[in-house]
């Protein structure tokens, strides 16, 4: 049995507390062990984007605790959360978030500069990461000169260059065709086989089913936790209260805007 990596207890995220409050997360309990490949699936407004923000230390809960490697990160300030992100988490996003006037190798190198990695070391790390995703022949190409699948592979190389233990992928295949989707999922499986913990956020059942474990979230609650393999298709009901009614439209818009703001801030402060 692998060691516990993530332990979330009774987590709630409440927007607009009071009469018109929105419970984006409502009493979430979740444990993820090291070296797991987990998919978190839910429709728009289910709370999965808010949960991603919590798992990625992009935001903190209203109440409840989040233990990461045995350290409570649920009440850390922005600077402390930034340090945790830099040390523990490699982010892969649907929109790639590449700098258009930089080459592939420069895009991968840039966050390493902000992390204080020396020139020779960051060049080595960037080249190794691009080679791992099969782009050693595209080092000097800019995003406009690459396909969507190639741009996402650059984004993956950027995420894994400093070998973070956690890969957090938010809809990483959402903008890709079927062939590119297969390539990206294969890379994620390879990263998992190398010992990384991979957490995949998606709304696509076919994508989620490629993970070893599928967690379904609805109305801010985890409603099912399915382990694939020998127990494939056997869902265990999640302990908790009954589901509330669908999320308000304001929460959906807030989640999307908050995620984009955090993405831009995380890249700027990497």
PDB file of C-alpha atoms in Angstrom:
ATOM      1  CA  UNK A   1       0.000   0.000   0.000  1.00  0.00           C
ATOM      2  CA  UNK A   2       1.432   3.372  -1.020  1.00  0.00           C
ATOM      3  CA  UNK A   3       1.772   6.223   1.450  1.00  0.00           C
ATOM      4  CA  UNK A   4      -0.999   8.785   1.745  1.00  0.00           C
ATOM      5  CA  UNK A   5      -0.203  11.858  -0.348  1.00  0.00           C
ATOM      6  CA  UNK A   6      -3.402  13.908  -0.093  1.00  0.00           C
ATOM      7  CA  UNK A   7      -5.949  13.829   2.713  1.00  0.00           C
ATOM      8  CA  UNK A   8      -8.918  16.184   2.580  1.00  0.00           C
ATOM      9  CA  UNK A   9     -11.366  16.260   5.486  1.00  0.00           C
ATOM     10  CA  UNK A  10     -14.821  17.892   5.509  1.00  0.00           C
ATOM     11  CA  UNK A  11     -13.748  20.535   2.995  1.00  0.00           C
ATOM     12  CA  UNK A  12     -16.182  23.312   2.165  1.00  0.00           C
ATOM     13  CA  UNK A  13     -15.814  26.263  -0.160  1.00  0.00           C
ATOM     14  CA  UNK A  14     -18.598  28.810   0.217  1.00  0.00           C
ATOM     15  CA  UNK A  15     -18.991  31.852  -1.996  1.00  0.00           C
ATOM     16  CA  UNK A  16     -21.164  34.800  -0.925  1.00  0.00           C
ATOM     17  CA  UNK A  17     -21.787  33.497   2.617  1.00  0.00           C
ATOM     18  CA  UNK A  18     -25.254  34.261   3.886  1.00  0.00           C
ATOM     19  CA  UNK A  19     -28.682  34.113   2.351  1.00  0.00           C
ATOM     20  CA  UNK A  20     -27.446  33.727  -1.251  1.00  0.00           C
ATOM     21  CA  UNK A  21     -24.405  31.586  -0.503  1.00  0.00           C
ATOM     22  CA  UNK A  22     -23.118  29.061  -3.005  1.00  0.00           C
ATOM     23  CA  UNK A  23     -21.520  25.876  -1.692  1.00  0.00           C
ATOM     24  CA  UNK A  24     -19.036  25.032  -4.421  1.00  0.00           C
ATOM     25  CA  UNK A  25     -17.669  22.258  -2.197  1.00  0.00           C
ATOM     26  CA  UNK A  26     -19.885  20.846   0.505  1.00  0.00           C
ATOM     27  CA  UNK A  27     -18.253  18.456   2.947  1.00  0.00           C
ATOM     28  CA  UNK A  28     -15.677  16.731   0.730  1.00  0.00           C
ATOM     29  CA  UNK A  29     -13.582  13.901   2.192  1.00  0.00           C
ATOM     30  CA  UNK A  30     -10.890  12.520  -0.088  1.00  0.00           C
ATOM     31  CA  UNK A  31      -7.689  10.513   0.226  1.00  0.00           C
ATOM     32  CA  UNK A  32      -5.205  10.018  -2.624  1.00  0.00           C
ATOM     33  CA  UNK A  33      -2.100   7.891  -2.218  1.00  0.00           C
ATOM     34  CA  UNK A  34       1.278   8.300  -3.821  1.00  0.00           C
ATOM     35  CA  UNK A  35       1.583   6.900  -7.362  1.00  0.00           C
ATOM     36  CA  UNK A  36      -2.155   6.815  -8.013  1.00  0.00           C
ATOM     37  CA  UNK A  37      -3.669   7.757 -11.376  1.00  0.00           C
ATOM     38  CA  UNK A  38      -6.946   9.445 -10.486  1.00  0.00           C
ATOM     39  CA  UNK A  39      -9.594  11.077 -12.657  1.00  0.00           C
ATOM     40  CA  UNK A  40     -12.052  13.538 -11.138  1.00  0.00           C
ATOM     41  CA  UNK A  41     -15.110  13.869 -13.337  1.00  0.00           C
ATOM     42  CA  UNK A  42     -18.110  16.174 -13.241  1.00  0.00           C
ATOM     43  CA  UNK A  43     -20.215  18.444 -15.404  1.00  0.00           C
ATOM     44  CA  UNK A  44     -19.864  22.211 -15.501  1.00  0.00           C
ATOM     45  CA  UNK A  45     -20.904  23.607 -12.133  1.00  0.00           C
ATOM     46  CA  UNK A  46     -20.313  20.328 -10.301  1.00  0.00           C
ATOM     47  CA  UNK A  47     -17.507  21.782  -8.196  1.00  0.00           C
ATOM     48  CA  UNK A  48     -14.648  19.981  -9.950  1.00  0.00           C
ATOM     49  CA  UNK A  49     -12.882  23.239 -10.880  1.00  0.00           C
ATOM     50  CA  UNK A  50     -13.074  24.404  -7.282  1.00  0.00           C
ATOM     51  CA  UNK A  51     -11.709  21.055  -6.114  1.00  0.00           C
ATOM     52  CA  UNK A  52      -8.897  21.377  -8.655  1.00  0.00           C
ATOM     53  CA  UNK A  53      -8.036  24.796  -7.232  1.00  0.00           C
ATOM     54  CA  UNK A  54      -7.811  23.265  -3.770  1.00  0.00           C
ATOM     55  CA  UNK A  55      -5.744  20.272  -4.858  1.00  0.00           C
ATOM     56  CA  UNK A  56      -3.404  22.574  -6.776  1.00  0.00           C
ATOM     57  CA  UNK A  57      -3.014  25.002  -3.865  1.00  0.00           C
ATOM     58  CA  UNK A  58      -4.447  27.765  -6.020  1.00  0.00           C
ATOM     59  CA  UNK A  59      -7.046  28.559  -3.361  1.00  0.00           C
ATOM     60  CA  UNK A  60      -7.871  27.647   0.240  1.00  0.00           C
ATOM     61  CA  UNK A  61     -11.118  26.213   1.628  1.00  0.00           C
ATOM     62  CA  UNK A  62     -13.646  28.094   3.718  1.00  0.00           C
ATOM     63  CA  UNK A  63     -13.561  25.272   6.269  1.00  0.00           C
ATOM     64  CA  UNK A  64     -11.994  21.855   6.510  1.00  0.00           C
ATOM     65  CA  UNK A  65      -8.417  20.657   6.147  1.00  0.00           C
ATOM     66  CA  UNK A  66      -6.079  19.705   3.317  1.00  0.00           C
ATOM     67  CA  UNK A  67      -3.027  17.668   4.260  1.00  0.00           C
ATOM     68  CA  UNK A  68      -0.393  17.386   1.531  1.00  0.00           C
ATOM     69  CA  UNK A  69       2.554  15.133   2.380  1.00  0.00           C
ATOM     70  CA  UNK A  70       1.449  15.421   5.994  1.00  0.00           C
ATOM     71  CA  UNK A  71       1.471  19.239   6.012  1.00  0.00           C
ATOM     72  CA  UNK A  72      -1.741  21.240   6.428  1.00  0.00           C
ATOM     73  CA  UNK A  73      -1.862  23.694   3.517  1.00  0.00           C
ATOM     74  CA  UNK A  74      -5.482  24.776   4.022  1.00  0.00           C
ATOM     75  CA  UNK A  75      -4.681  28.058   5.774  1.00  0.00           C
ATOM     76  CA  UNK A  76      -1.399  29.020   4.084  1.00  0.00           C
ATOM     77  CA  UNK A  77      -0.949  32.497   2.623  1.00  0.00           C
ATOM     78  CA  UNK A  78      -0.283  33.172  -1.072  1.00  0.00           C
ATOM     79  CA  UNK A  79       3.506  33.080  -0.783  1.00  0.00           C
ATOM     80  CA  UNK A  80       3.444  29.784   1.097  1.00  0.00           C
ATOM     81  CA  UNK A  81       1.034  28.271  -1.415  1.00  0.00           C
ATOM     82  CA  UNK A  82       3.268  29.419  -4.265  1.00  0.00           C
ATOM     83  CA  UNK A  83       6.215  27.623  -2.683  1.00  0.00           C
ATOM     84  CA  UNK A  84       4.159  24.440  -2.358  1.00  0.00           C
ATOM     85  CA  UNK A  85       3.057  24.645  -5.998  1.00  0.00           C
ATOM     86  CA  UNK A  86       6.614  25.129  -7.220  1.00  0.00           C
ATOM     87  CA  UNK A  87       7.886  22.218  -5.172  1.00  0.00           C
ATOM     88  CA  UNK A  88       5.084  19.684  -5.430  1.00  0.00           C
ATOM     89  CA  UNK A  89       2.871  20.224  -8.488  1.00  0.00           C
ATOM     90  CA  UNK A  90       3.239  20.296 -12.252  1.00  0.00           C
ATOM     91  CA  UNK A  91       0.218  21.889 -13.944  1.00  0.00           C
ATOM     92  CA  UNK A  92      -1.150  21.009 -17.379  1.00  0.00           C
ATOM     93  CA  UNK A  93      -4.060  23.123 -18.622  1.00  0.00           C
ATOM     94  CA  UNK A  94      -6.514  22.903 -21.475  1.00  0.00           C
ATOM     95  CA  UNK A  95      -5.381  26.202 -22.965  1.00  0.00           C
ATOM     96  CA  UNK A  96      -1.638  25.330 -23.068  1.00  0.00           C
ATOM     97  CA  UNK A  97      -0.687  28.801 -21.702  1.00  0.00           C
ATOM     98  CA  UNK A  98       2.475  29.050 -23.785  1.00  0.00           C
ATOM     99  CA  UNK A  99       4.212  32.361 -24.450  1.00  0.00           C
ATOM    100  CA  UNK A 100       3.701  32.933 -28.165  1.00  0.00           C
ATOM    101  CA  UNK A 101       6.986  34.708 -28.902  1.00  0.00           C
ATOM    102  CA  UNK A 102       9.120  32.093 -27.129  1.00  0.00           C
ATOM    103  CA  UNK A 103      10.398  28.824 -28.579  1.00  0.00           C
ATOM    104  CA  UNK A 104       9.511  25.442 -27.141  1.00  0.00           C
ATOM    105  CA  UNK A 105      12.722  25.227 -25.130  1.00  0.00           C
ATOM    106  CA  UNK A 106      12.327  28.819 -23.905  1.00  0.00           C
ATOM    107  CA  UNK A 107       8.755  28.114 -22.769  1.00  0.00           C
ATOM    108  CA  UNK A 108       9.945  25.118 -20.774  1.00  0.00           C
ATOM    109  CA  UNK A 109      12.936  27.007 -19.378  1.00  0.00           C
ATOM    110  CA  UNK A 110      11.039  30.108 -18.249  1.00  0.00           C
ATOM    111  CA  UNK A 111       9.489  28.738 -15.021  1.00  0.00           C
ATOM    112  CA  UNK A 112      12.868  27.270 -14.067  1.00  0.00           C
ATOM    113  CA  UNK A 113      14.375  30.758 -14.214  1.00  0.00           C
ATOM    114  CA  UNK A 114      11.827  31.984 -11.667  1.00  0.00           C
ATOM    115  CA  UNK A 115      12.625  28.978  -9.476  1.00  0.00           C
ATOM    116  CA  UNK A 116      16.262  29.990  -9.343  1.00  0.00           C
ATOM    117  CA  UNK A 117      17.645  27.075 -11.357  1.00  0.00           C
ATOM    118  CA  UNK A 118      21.059  27.807 -12.902  1.00  0.00           C
ATOM    119  CA  UNK A 119      21.380  28.252 -16.673  1.00  0.00           C
ATOM    120  CA  UNK A 120      23.134  24.991 -17.490  1.00  0.00           C
ATOM    121  CA  UNK A 121      20.850  22.965 -15.237  1.00  0.00           C
ATOM    122  CA  UNK A 122      17.642  24.491 -16.559  1.00  0.00           C
ATOM    123  CA  UNK A 123      18.757  23.919 -20.156  1.00  0.00           C
ATOM    124  CA  UNK A 124      19.469  20.287 -19.309  1.00  0.00           C
ATOM    125  CA  UNK A 125      16.111  19.872 -17.592  1.00  0.00           C
ATOM    126  CA  UNK A 126      14.256  21.533 -20.470  1.00  0.00           C
ATOM    127  CA  UNK A 127      15.956  19.405 -23.127  1.00  0.00           C
ATOM    128  CA  UNK A 128      15.312  16.217 -21.161  1.00  0.00           C
ATOM    129  CA  UNK A 129      11.654  17.100 -20.673  1.00  0.00           C
ATOM    130  CA  UNK A 130      11.103  17.929 -24.351  1.00  0.00           C
ATOM    131  CA  UNK A 131      12.824  14.717 -25.363  1.00  0.00           C
ATOM    132  CA  UNK A 132      10.562  12.764 -22.996  1.00  0.00           C
ATOM    133  CA  UNK A 133       7.472  14.081 -24.808  1.00  0.00           C
ATOM    134  CA  UNK A 134       8.996  13.488 -28.258  1.00  0.00           C
ATOM    135  CA  UNK A 135       9.736  17.093 -29.207  1.00  0.00           C
ATOM    136  CA  UNK A 136      13.528  17.078 -29.377  1.00  0.00           C
ATOM    137  CA  UNK A 137      13.159  18.061 -33.061  1.00  0.00           C
ATOM    138  CA  UNK A 138      10.962  21.088 -32.240  1.00  0.00           C
ATOM    139  CA  UNK A 139      13.182  22.913 -29.757  1.00  0.00           C
ATOM    140  CA  UNK A 140      13.329  26.171 -31.730  1.00  0.00           C
ATOM    141  CA  UNK A 141       9.718  26.185 -32.899  1.00  0.00           C
ATOM    142  CA  UNK A 142       7.285  28.749 -31.522  1.00  0.00           C
ATOM    143  CA  UNK A 143       3.687  27.806 -30.617  1.00  0.00           C
ATOM    144  CA  UNK A 144       2.253  29.134 -33.895  1.00  0.00           C
ATOM    145  CA  UNK A 145       4.525  26.722 -35.748  1.00  0.00           C
ATOM    146  CA  UNK A 146       3.190  23.681 -33.890  1.00  0.00           C
ATOM    147  CA  UNK A 147      -0.040  21.712 -33.841  1.00  0.00           C
ATOM    148  CA  UNK A 148      -2.337  21.709 -30.836  1.00  0.00           C
ATOM    149  CA  UNK A 149      -1.026  18.328 -29.761  1.00  0.00           C
ATOM    150  CA  UNK A 150       2.569  19.520 -30.005  1.00  0.00           C
ATOM    151  CA  UNK A 151       1.758  22.658 -27.997  1.00  0.00           C
ATOM    152  CA  UNK A 152       0.204  20.522 -25.278  1.00  0.00           C
ATOM    153  CA  UNK A 153       3.323  18.361 -25.227  1.00  0.00           C
ATOM    154  CA  UNK A 154       5.405  21.513 -24.697  1.00  0.00           C
ATOM    155  CA  UNK A 155       3.082  22.376 -21.816  1.00  0.00           C
ATOM    156  CA  UNK A 156       3.603  18.901 -20.366  1.00  0.00           C
ATOM    157  CA  UNK A 157       7.376  19.265 -20.727  1.00  0.00           C
ATOM    158  CA  UNK A 158       7.157  22.550 -18.844  1.00  0.00           C
ATOM    159  CA  UNK A 159       5.153  20.854 -16.091  1.00  0.00           C
ATOM    160  CA  UNK A 160       7.531  17.914 -15.643  1.00  0.00           C
ATOM    161  CA  UNK A 161      10.909  19.617 -16.180  1.00  0.00           C
ATOM    162  CA  UNK A 162      11.716  19.786 -12.480  1.00  0.00           C
ATOM    163  CA  UNK A 163      10.185  16.362 -11.751  1.00  0.00           C
ATOM    164  CA  UNK A 164       7.323  17.344  -9.421  1.00  0.00           C
ATOM    165  CA  UNK A 165       5.744  14.384  -7.608  1.00  0.00           C
ATOM    166  CA  UNK A 166       2.205  15.452  -8.609  1.00  0.00           C
ATOM    167  CA  UNK A 167       0.893  16.082 -12.122  1.00  0.00           C
ATOM    168  CA  UNK A 168      -2.403  17.997 -12.061  1.00  0.00           C
ATOM    169  CA  UNK A 169      -4.006  18.020 -15.500  1.00  0.00           C
ATOM    170  CA  UNK A 170      -7.108  20.165 -16.035  1.00  0.00           C
ATOM    171  CA  UNK A 171      -8.972  19.043 -19.195  1.00  0.00           C
ATOM    172  CA  UNK A 172      -5.608  18.455 -20.943  1.00  0.00           C
ATOM    173  CA  UNK A 173      -7.233  17.002 -24.060  1.00  0.00           C
ATOM    174  CA  UNK A 174     -10.158  19.412 -24.293  1.00  0.00           C
ATOM    175  CA  UNK A 175      -8.758  21.337 -27.274  1.00  0.00           C
ATOM    176  CA  UNK A 176      -7.265  18.366 -29.121  1.00  0.00           C
ATOM    177  CA  UNK A 177      -8.295  15.999 -31.903  1.00  0.00           C
ATOM    178  CA  UNK A 178      -8.593  12.269 -31.291  1.00  0.00           C
ATOM    179  CA  UNK A 179      -5.047  11.395 -32.375  1.00  0.00           C
ATOM    180  CA  UNK A 180      -3.486  14.107 -30.220  1.00  0.00           C
ATOM    181  CA  UNK A 181      -5.713  13.042 -27.327  1.00  0.00           C
ATOM    182  CA  UNK A 182      -4.309   9.495 -27.549  1.00  0.00           C
ATOM    183  CA  UNK A 183      -0.751  10.866 -27.561  1.00  0.00           C
ATOM    184  CA  UNK A 184      -1.324  13.046 -24.494  1.00  0.00           C
ATOM    185  CA  UNK A 185      -3.030  10.256 -22.548  1.00  0.00           C
ATOM    186  CA  UNK A 186      -0.162   7.924 -23.390  1.00  0.00           C
ATOM    187  CA  UNK A 187       2.322  10.473 -22.023  1.00  0.00           C
ATOM    188  CA  UNK A 188       0.284  10.784 -18.812  1.00  0.00           C
ATOM    189  CA  UNK A 189       0.259   7.004 -18.426  1.00  0.00           C
ATOM    190  CA  UNK A 190       4.028   6.913 -18.914  1.00  0.00           C
ATOM    191  CA  UNK A 191       4.509   9.618 -16.282  1.00  0.00           C
ATOM    192  CA  UNK A 192       2.365   7.575 -13.918  1.00  0.00           C
ATOM    193  CA  UNK A 193       4.373   4.426 -14.639  1.00  0.00           C
ATOM    194  CA  UNK A 194       7.527   6.374 -13.717  1.00  0.00           C
ATOM    195  CA  UNK A 195       6.137   6.978 -10.243  1.00  0.00           C
ATOM    196  CA  UNK A 196       4.269  10.281 -10.527  1.00  0.00           C
ATOM    197  CA  UNK A 197       0.871  10.822  -8.971  1.00  0.00           C
ATOM    198  CA  UNK A 198      -1.416  11.924 -11.809  1.00  0.00           C
ATOM    199  CA  UNK A 199      -4.682  13.735 -11.064  1.00  0.00           C
ATOM    200  CA  UNK A 200      -6.819  14.337 -14.136  1.00  0.00           C
ATOM    201  CA  UNK A 201      -9.791  16.728 -14.125  1.00  0.00           C
ATOM    202  CA  UNK A 202     -12.277  16.053 -16.922  1.00  0.00           C
ATOM    203  CA  UNK A 203     -15.905  16.010 -17.979  1.00  0.00           C
ATOM    204  CA  UNK A 204     -15.290  13.215 -20.502  1.00  0.00           C
ATOM    205  CA  UNK A 205     -16.157   9.671 -19.403  1.00  0.00           C
ATOM    206  CA  UNK A 206     -13.920   8.068 -22.039  1.00  0.00           C
ATOM    207  CA  UNK A 207     -10.929  10.050 -20.805  1.00  0.00           C
ATOM    208  CA  UNK A 208     -11.730   9.373 -17.144  1.00  0.00           C
ATOM    209  CA  UNK A 209     -11.987   5.636 -17.710  1.00  0.00           C
ATOM    210  CA  UNK A 210      -8.309   5.520 -18.700  1.00  0.00           C
ATOM    211  CA  UNK A 211      -7.350   6.315 -15.102  1.00  0.00           C
ATOM    212  CA  UNK A 212      -7.044   3.654 -12.406  1.00  0.00           C
ATOM    213  CA  UNK A 213      -9.566   5.388 -10.191  1.00  0.00           C
ATOM    214  CA  UNK A 214     -12.522   7.608 -11.103  1.00  0.00           C
ATOM    215  CA  UNK A 215     -14.048  10.044  -8.616  1.00  0.00           C
ATOM    216  CA  UNK A 216     -17.370  11.625  -9.549  1.00  0.00           C
ATOM    217  CA  UNK A 217     -18.351  14.995  -8.138  1.00  0.00           C
ATOM    218  CA  UNK A 218     -21.802  16.552  -8.289  1.00  0.00           C
ATOM    219  CA  UNK A 219     -23.234  19.598  -6.541  1.00  0.00           C
ATOM    220  CA  UNK A 220     -20.047  20.060  -4.570  1.00  0.00           C
ATOM    221  CA  UNK A 221     -20.054  16.516  -3.199  1.00  0.00           C
ATOM    222  CA  UNK A 222     -18.212  13.337  -4.126  1.00  0.00           C
ATOM    223  CA  UNK A 223     -20.964  10.918  -5.089  1.00  0.00           C
ATOM    224  CA  UNK A 224     -18.981   7.914  -6.384  1.00  0.00           C
ATOM    225  CA  UNK A 225     -15.465   6.503  -6.173  1.00  0.00           C
ATOM    226  CA  UNK A 226     -14.680   3.765  -8.700  1.00  0.00           C
ATOM    227  CA  UNK A 227     -11.497   1.738  -8.847  1.00  0.00           C
ATOM    228  CA  UNK A 228     -10.742   0.276 -12.251  1.00  0.00           C
ATOM    229  CA  UNK A 229      -9.133  -3.090 -12.987  1.00  0.00           C
ATOM    230  CA  UNK A 230     -10.514  -6.108 -11.135  1.00  0.00           C
ATOM    231  CA  UNK A 231     -13.168  -3.947  -9.517  1.00  0.00           C
ATOM    232  CA  UNK A 232     -13.988  -2.121 -12.786  1.00  0.00           C
ATOM    233  CA  UNK A 233     -17.478  -0.766 -12.887  1.00  0.00           C
ATOM    234  CA  UNK A 234     -18.183  -1.358  -9.212  1.00  0.00           C
ATOM    235  CA  UNK A 235     -18.918   2.019  -7.688  1.00  0.00           C
ATOM    236  CA  UNK A 236     -18.880   2.606  -3.961  1.00  0.00           C
ATOM    237  CA  UNK A 237     -21.291   5.188  -2.680  1.00  0.00           C
ATOM    238  CA  UNK A 238     -19.448   7.994  -1.017  1.00  0.00           C
ATOM    239  CA  UNK A 239     -20.255   8.611   2.643  1.00  0.00           C
ATOM    240  CA  UNK A 240     -21.925  11.955   3.062  1.00  0.00           C
ATOM    241  CA  UNK A 241     -25.174  13.852   2.904  1.00  0.00           C
ATOM    242  CA  UNK A 242     -27.625  13.616   0.036  1.00  0.00           C
ATOM    243  CA  UNK A 243     -26.915  15.778  -2.986  1.00  0.00           C
ATOM    244  CA  UNK A 244     -28.308  19.272  -2.998  1.00  0.00           C
ATOM    245  CA  UNK A 245     -29.855  20.930  -6.033  1.00  0.00           C
ATOM    246  CA  UNK A 246     -27.671  22.011  -8.984  1.00  0.00           C
ATOM    247  CA  UNK A 247     -25.100  24.747  -8.564  1.00  0.00           C
ATOM    248  CA  UNK A 248     -26.147  28.340  -9.219  1.00  0.00           C
ATOM    249  CA  UNK A 249     -25.019  29.975 -12.474  1.00  0.00           C
ATOM    250  CA  UNK A 250     -23.012  32.511 -10.480  1.00  0.00           C
ATOM    251  CA  UNK A 251     -20.873  29.695  -9.037  1.00  0.00           C
ATOM    252  CA  UNK A 252     -20.161  28.316 -12.507  1.00  0.00           C
ATOM    253  CA  UNK A 253     -18.979  31.712 -13.737  1.00  0.00           C
ATOM    254  CA  UNK A 254     -16.971  32.278 -10.572  1.00  0.00           C
ATOM    255  CA  UNK A 255     -15.203  28.937 -10.895  1.00  0.00           C
ATOM    256  CA  UNK A 256     -14.204  29.574 -14.490  1.00  0.00           C
ATOM    257  CA  UNK A 257     -13.021  33.135 -13.872  1.00  0.00           C
ATOM    258  CA  UNK A 258     -11.193  32.189 -10.664  1.00  0.00           C
ATOM    259  CA  UNK A 259      -9.406  29.324 -12.402  1.00  0.00           C
ATOM    260  CA  UNK A 260      -8.224  31.536 -15.260  1.00  0.00           C
ATOM    261  CA  UNK A 261      -7.025  34.235 -12.854  1.00  0.00           C
ATOM    262  CA  UNK A 262      -5.097  31.662 -10.829  1.00  0.00           C
ATOM    263  CA  UNK A 263      -3.575  30.145 -13.958  1.00  0.00           C
ATOM    264  CA  UNK A 264      -2.240  33.517 -15.093  1.00  0.00           C
ATOM    265  CA  UNK A 265      -0.989  34.382 -11.621  1.00  0.00           C
ATOM    266  CA  UNK A 266       0.660  30.971 -11.206  1.00  0.00           C
ATOM    267  CA  UNK A 267       2.533  31.313 -14.508  1.00  0.00           C
ATOM    268  CA  UNK A 268       3.607  34.889 -13.717  1.00  0.00           C
ATOM    269  CA  UNK A 269       4.845  33.890 -10.276  1.00  0.00           C
ATOM    270  CA  UNK A 270       6.285  30.489 -11.189  1.00  0.00           C
TER     271      UNK A 270
END
